[in-house]
Short mmCIF file of C-alpha atoms and ligand atoms in Angstrom, two decimals:
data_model
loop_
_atom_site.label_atom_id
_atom_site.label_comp_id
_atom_site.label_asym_id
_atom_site.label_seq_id
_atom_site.Cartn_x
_atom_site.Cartn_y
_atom_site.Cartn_z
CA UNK G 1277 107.60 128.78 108.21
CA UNK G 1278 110.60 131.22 107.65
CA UNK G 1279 109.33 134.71 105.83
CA UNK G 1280 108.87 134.26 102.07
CA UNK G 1281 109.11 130.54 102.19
CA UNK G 1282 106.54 128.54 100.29
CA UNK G 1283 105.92 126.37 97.49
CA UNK G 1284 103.28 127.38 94.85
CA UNK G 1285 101.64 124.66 92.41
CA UNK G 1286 100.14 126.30 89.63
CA UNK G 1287 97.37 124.30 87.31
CA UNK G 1288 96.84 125.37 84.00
CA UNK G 1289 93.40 125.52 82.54
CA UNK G 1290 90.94 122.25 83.61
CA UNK G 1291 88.82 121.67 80.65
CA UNK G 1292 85.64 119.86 81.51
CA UNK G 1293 84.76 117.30 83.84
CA UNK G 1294 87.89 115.03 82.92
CA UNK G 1295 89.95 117.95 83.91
CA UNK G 1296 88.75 118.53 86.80
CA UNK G 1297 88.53 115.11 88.08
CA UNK G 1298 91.82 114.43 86.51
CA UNK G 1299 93.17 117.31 89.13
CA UNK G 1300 91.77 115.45 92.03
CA UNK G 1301 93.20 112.27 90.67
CA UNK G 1302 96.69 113.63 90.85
CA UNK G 1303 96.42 116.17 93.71
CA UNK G 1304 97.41 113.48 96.63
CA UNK G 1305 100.41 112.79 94.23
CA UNK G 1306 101.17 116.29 93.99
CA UNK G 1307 100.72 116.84 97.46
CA UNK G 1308 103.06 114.06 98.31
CA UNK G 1309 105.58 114.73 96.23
CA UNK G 1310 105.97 118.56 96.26
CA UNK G 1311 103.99 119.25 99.45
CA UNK G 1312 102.56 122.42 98.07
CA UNK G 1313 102.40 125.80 100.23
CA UNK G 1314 99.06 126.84 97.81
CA UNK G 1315 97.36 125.38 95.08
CA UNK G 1316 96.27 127.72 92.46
CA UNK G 1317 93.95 126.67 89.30
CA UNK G 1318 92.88 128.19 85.99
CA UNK G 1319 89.30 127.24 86.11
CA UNK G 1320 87.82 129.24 82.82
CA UNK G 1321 87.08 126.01 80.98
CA UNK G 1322 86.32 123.56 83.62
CA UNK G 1323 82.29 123.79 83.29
CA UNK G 1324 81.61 121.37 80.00
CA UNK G 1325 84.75 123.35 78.59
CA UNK G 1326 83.61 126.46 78.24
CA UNK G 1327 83.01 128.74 81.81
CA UNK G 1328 82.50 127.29 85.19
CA UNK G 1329 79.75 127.19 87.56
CA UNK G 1330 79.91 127.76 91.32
CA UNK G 1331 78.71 124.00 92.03
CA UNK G 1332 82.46 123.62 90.56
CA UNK G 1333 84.42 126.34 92.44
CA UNK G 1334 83.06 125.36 95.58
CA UNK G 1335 83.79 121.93 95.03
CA UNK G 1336 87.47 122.53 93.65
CA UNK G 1337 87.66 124.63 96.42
CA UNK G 1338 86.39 121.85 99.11
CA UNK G 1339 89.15 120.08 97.43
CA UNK G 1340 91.71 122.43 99.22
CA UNK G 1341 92.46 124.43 95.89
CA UNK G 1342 93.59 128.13 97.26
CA UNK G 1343 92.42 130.42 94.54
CA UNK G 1344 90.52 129.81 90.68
CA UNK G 1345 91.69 132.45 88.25
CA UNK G 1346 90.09 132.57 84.89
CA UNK G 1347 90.47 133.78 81.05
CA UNK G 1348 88.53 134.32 78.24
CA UNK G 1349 85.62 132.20 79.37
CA UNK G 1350 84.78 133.77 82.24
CA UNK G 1351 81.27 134.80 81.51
CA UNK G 1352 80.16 131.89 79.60
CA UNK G 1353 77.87 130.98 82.55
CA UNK G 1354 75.56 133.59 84.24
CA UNK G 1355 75.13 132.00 87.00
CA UNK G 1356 78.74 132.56 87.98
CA UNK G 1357 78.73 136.18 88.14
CA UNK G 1358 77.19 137.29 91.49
CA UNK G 1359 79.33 134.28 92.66
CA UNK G 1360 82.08 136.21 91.21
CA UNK G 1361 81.24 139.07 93.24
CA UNK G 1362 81.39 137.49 96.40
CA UNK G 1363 83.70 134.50 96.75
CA UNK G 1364 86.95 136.40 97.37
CA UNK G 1365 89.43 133.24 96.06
CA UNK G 1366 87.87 133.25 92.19
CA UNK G 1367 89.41 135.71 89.97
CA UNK G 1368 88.81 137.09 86.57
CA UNK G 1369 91.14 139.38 84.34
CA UNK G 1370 92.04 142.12 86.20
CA UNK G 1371 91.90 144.44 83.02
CA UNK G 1372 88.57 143.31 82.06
CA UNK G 1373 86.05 146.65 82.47
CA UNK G 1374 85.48 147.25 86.16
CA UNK G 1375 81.70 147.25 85.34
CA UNK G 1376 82.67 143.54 84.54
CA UNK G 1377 81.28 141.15 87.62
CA UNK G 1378 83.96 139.74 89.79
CA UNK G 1379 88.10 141.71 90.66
CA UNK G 1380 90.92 140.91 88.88
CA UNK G 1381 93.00 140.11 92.20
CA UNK G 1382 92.93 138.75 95.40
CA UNK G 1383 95.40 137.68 98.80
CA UNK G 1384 95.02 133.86 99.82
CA UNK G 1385 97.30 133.46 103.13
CA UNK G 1386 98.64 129.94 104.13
CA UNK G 1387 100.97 128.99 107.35
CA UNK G 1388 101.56 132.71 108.34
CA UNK G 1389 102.04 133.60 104.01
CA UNK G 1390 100.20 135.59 101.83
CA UNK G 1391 100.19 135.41 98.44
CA UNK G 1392 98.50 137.33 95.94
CA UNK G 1393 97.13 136.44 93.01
CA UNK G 1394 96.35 138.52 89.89
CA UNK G 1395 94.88 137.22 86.55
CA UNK G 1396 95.67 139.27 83.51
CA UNK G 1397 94.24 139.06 79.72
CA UNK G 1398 96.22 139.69 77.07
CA UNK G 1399 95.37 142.42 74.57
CA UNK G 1400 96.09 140.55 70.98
CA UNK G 1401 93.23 138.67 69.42
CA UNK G 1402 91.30 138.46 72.99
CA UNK G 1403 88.98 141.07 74.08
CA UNK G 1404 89.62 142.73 76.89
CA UNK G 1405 88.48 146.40 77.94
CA UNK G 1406 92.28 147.71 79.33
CA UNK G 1407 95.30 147.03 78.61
CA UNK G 1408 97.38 144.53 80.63
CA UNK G 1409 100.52 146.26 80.83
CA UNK G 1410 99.13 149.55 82.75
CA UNK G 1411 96.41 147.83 84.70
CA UNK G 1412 99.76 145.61 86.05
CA UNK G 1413 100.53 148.17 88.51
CA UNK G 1414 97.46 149.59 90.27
CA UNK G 1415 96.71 145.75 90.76
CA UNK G 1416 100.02 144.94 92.25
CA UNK G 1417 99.65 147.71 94.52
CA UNK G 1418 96.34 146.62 95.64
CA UNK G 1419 97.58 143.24 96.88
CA UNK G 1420 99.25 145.89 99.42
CA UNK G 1421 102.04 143.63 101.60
CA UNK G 1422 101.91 140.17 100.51
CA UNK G 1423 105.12 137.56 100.54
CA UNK G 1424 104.19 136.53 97.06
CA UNK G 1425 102.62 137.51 94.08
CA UNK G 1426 101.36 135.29 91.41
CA UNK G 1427 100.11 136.48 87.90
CA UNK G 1428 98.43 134.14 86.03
CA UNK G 1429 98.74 136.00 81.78
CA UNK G 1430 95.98 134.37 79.62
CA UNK G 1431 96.84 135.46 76.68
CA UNK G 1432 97.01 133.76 72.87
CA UNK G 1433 100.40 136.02 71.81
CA UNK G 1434 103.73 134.64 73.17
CA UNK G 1435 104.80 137.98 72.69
CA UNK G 1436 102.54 140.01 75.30
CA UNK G 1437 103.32 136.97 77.79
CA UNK G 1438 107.38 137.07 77.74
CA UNK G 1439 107.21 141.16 77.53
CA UNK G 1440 105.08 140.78 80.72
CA UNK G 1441 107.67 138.62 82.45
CA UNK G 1442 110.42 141.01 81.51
CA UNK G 1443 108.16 144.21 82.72
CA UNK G 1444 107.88 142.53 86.29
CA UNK G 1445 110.82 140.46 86.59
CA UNK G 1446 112.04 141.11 90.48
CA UNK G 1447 108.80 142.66 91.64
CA UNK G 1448 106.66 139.54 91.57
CA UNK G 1449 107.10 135.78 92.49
CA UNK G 1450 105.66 134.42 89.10
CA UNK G 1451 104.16 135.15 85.63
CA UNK G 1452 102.92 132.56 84.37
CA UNK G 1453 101.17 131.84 81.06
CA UNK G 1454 97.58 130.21 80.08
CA UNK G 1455 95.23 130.27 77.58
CA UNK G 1456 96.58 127.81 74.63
CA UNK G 1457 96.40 124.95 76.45
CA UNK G 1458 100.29 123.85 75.45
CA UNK G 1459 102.91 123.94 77.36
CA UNK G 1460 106.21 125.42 76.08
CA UNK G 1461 109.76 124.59 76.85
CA UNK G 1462 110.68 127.93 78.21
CA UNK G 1463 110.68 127.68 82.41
CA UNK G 1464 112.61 129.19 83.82
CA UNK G 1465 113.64 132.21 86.42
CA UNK G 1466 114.12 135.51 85.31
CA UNK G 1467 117.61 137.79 86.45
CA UNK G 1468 115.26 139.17 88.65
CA UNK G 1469 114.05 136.54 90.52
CA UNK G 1470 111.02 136.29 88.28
CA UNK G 1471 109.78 132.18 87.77
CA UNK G 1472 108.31 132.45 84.09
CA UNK G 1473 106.72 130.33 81.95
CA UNK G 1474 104.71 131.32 78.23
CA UNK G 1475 102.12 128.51 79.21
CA UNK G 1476 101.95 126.11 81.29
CA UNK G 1477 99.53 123.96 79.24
CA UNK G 1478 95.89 122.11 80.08
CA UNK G 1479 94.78 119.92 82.43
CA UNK G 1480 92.41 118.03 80.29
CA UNK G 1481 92.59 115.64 77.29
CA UNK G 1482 95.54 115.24 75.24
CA UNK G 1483 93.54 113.05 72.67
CA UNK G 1484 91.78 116.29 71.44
CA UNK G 1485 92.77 119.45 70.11
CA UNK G 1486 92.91 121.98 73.01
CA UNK G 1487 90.57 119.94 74.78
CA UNK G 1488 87.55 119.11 71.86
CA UNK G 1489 87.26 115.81 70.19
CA UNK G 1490 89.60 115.56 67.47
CA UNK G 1491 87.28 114.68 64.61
CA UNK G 1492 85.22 118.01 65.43
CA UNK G 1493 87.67 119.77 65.26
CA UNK G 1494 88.77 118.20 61.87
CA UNK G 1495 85.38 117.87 60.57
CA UNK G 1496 84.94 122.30 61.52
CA UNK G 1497 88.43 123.07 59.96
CA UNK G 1498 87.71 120.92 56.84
CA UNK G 1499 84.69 121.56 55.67
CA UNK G 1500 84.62 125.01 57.39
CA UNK G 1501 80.88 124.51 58.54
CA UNK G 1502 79.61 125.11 62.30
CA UNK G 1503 79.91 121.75 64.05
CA UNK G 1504 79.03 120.90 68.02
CA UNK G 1505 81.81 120.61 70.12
CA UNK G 1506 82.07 118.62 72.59
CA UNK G 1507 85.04 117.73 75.46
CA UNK G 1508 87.12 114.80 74.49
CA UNK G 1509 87.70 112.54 77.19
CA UNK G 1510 90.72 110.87 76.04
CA UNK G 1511 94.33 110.56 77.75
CA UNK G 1512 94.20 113.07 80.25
CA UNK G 1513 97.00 114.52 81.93
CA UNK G 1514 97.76 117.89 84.74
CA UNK G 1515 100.08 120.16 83.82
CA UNK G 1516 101.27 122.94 85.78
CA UNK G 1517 104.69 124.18 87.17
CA UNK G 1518 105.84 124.60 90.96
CA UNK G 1519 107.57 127.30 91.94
CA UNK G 1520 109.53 126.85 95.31
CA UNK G 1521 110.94 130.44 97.11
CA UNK G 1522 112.74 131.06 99.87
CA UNK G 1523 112.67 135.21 99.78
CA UNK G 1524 109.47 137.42 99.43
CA UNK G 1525 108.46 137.97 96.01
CA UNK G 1526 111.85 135.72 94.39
CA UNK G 1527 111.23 132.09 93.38
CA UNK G 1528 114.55 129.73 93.34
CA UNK G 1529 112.92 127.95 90.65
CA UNK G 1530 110.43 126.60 88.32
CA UNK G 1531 109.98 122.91 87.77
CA UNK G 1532 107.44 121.84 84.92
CA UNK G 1533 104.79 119.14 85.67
CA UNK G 1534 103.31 117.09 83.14
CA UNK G 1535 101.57 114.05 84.69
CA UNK G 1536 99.16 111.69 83.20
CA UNK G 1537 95.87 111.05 85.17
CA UNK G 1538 96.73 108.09 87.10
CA UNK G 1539 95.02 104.66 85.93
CA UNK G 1540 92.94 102.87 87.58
CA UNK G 1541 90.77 106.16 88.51
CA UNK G 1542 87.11 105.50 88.62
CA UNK G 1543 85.67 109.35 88.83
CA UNK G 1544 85.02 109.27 85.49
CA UNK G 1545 84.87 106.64 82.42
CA UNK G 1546 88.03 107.93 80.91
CA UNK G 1547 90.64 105.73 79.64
CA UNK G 1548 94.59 105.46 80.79
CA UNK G 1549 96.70 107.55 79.71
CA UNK G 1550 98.62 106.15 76.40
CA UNK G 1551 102.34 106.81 77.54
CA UNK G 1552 103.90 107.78 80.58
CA UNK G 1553 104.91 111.06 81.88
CA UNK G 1554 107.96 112.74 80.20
FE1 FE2 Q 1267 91.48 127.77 78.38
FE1 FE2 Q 1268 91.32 131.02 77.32
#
């Protein structure tokens, strides 16, 4: 494969079980259709929607995903962090406090190219110990010389997430949004050479709201008492972009994907999806 030329499917947050088997239900599609270079995840709510285990990593990595970054939910689950230590493909926010478990970055390499991916937390209403837009460029230069560089933003303000794509626009392959679990409208590549999207959406149930059963959600928000949430399993779908490139560090472009789980499946007892993909 020519220098710099890959194709990088990027899978925004898998919430709970559905999500994760909804992945695997689509991946053979995905691979098929957009023969992917590397396969890169958001994983931080794939463990009963909140966290995830390393039963799970290992097993979405078995599954020939290339690298789990994460987001707010990162610690939910202790057992995860010595995992986080030691597995080098799982990532955490790379601004988090470096007595944090886990690193904030790591290089995957595929058919002679390596790309490196950093996950970043954004600053407004999420807590995280420094800010994103310094801690950007010791972690870049730690990836040292890679072909690609992929930084997944997890971050609730669209604001933090487009200045980020501006601030690295020609310096790195992608930025590329999670953490609301909806996609916007807004793909595209930068001047630069930058692919960007604001958020690239879940993988998980579109029947909820961000993933929890709808009437929980209703029932917390109207009568503003605690209430148990729990992962809705209906109409799943993937969503995640591709990025194709040709040049080190440049993407040509950015193509959303929003794909229902396909029916049929029997991982899990979760119904079709209710329309087809747009
Ligand atoms: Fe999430
Ligand atoms: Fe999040």
């Amino acid at each position: 494969m020519a220098e710099g030329q890959a194709r990088i499917l990027f899978v925004g947050d898998l919430v709970g079980s559905v999500g994760r088997h909804t992945l695997l239900d689509c991946l053979p599609l995905l691979r098929e259709r957009y023969e992917p270079t590397f396969v890169v995840v958001n994983g931080e709510n794939v463990a009963g929607g909140l966290g995830i285990t390393p039963k799970v990593a290992v097993e979405l990595l078995r599954h020939g995903v290339d690298a789990i970054t994460l987001g707010n939910h990162a610690y939910h689950r202790r057992e995860i962090y010595s995992y986080l230590d030691t597995e080098p493909r799982i990532v955490r926010p790379y601004n988090y406090l470096r007595s944090q478990p886990g690193k904030g970055a790591c290089v995957v390499e595929k058919d002679g190219v390596r790309l490196g991916v950093i996950n970043l937390s954004g600053n407004l209403f999420l807590k995280a110990g420094r800010s994103a837009f310094t801690e950007i460029e010791p972690a870049i230069k730690e990836l040292g010389d890679v072909e690609h560089i992929l930084v997944d933003m997890h971050a609730e303000a669209t604001s933090e997430k487009i200045a980020l794509g501006w601030l690295l626009d020609g310096r790195v392959t992608a930025v590329l949004g999670t953490h609301t679990h909806v996609p916007t409208a807004d793909a595209r590549v930068l001047p630069g050479g930058t692919a960007y999207i604001t958020d690239v959406g879940m993988t998980g149930p579109r029947g909820g709201v961000i993933g929890v059963k709808r009437e929980q959600a209703i029932e917390s928000l109207v009568t503003q008492m605690p209430v148990r949430f729990e992962t809705s399993q209906e109409d799943p779908w993937l969503m995640g972009v591709l990025v194709r490139c040709t040049t080190p560090r440049r993407a040509d472009s950015i193509e959303q994907i929003l794909m229902a789980r396909p029916p049929g499946s029997d991982r899990a007892p979760t119904r079709p999806a209710a329309q087809a993909p747009s």
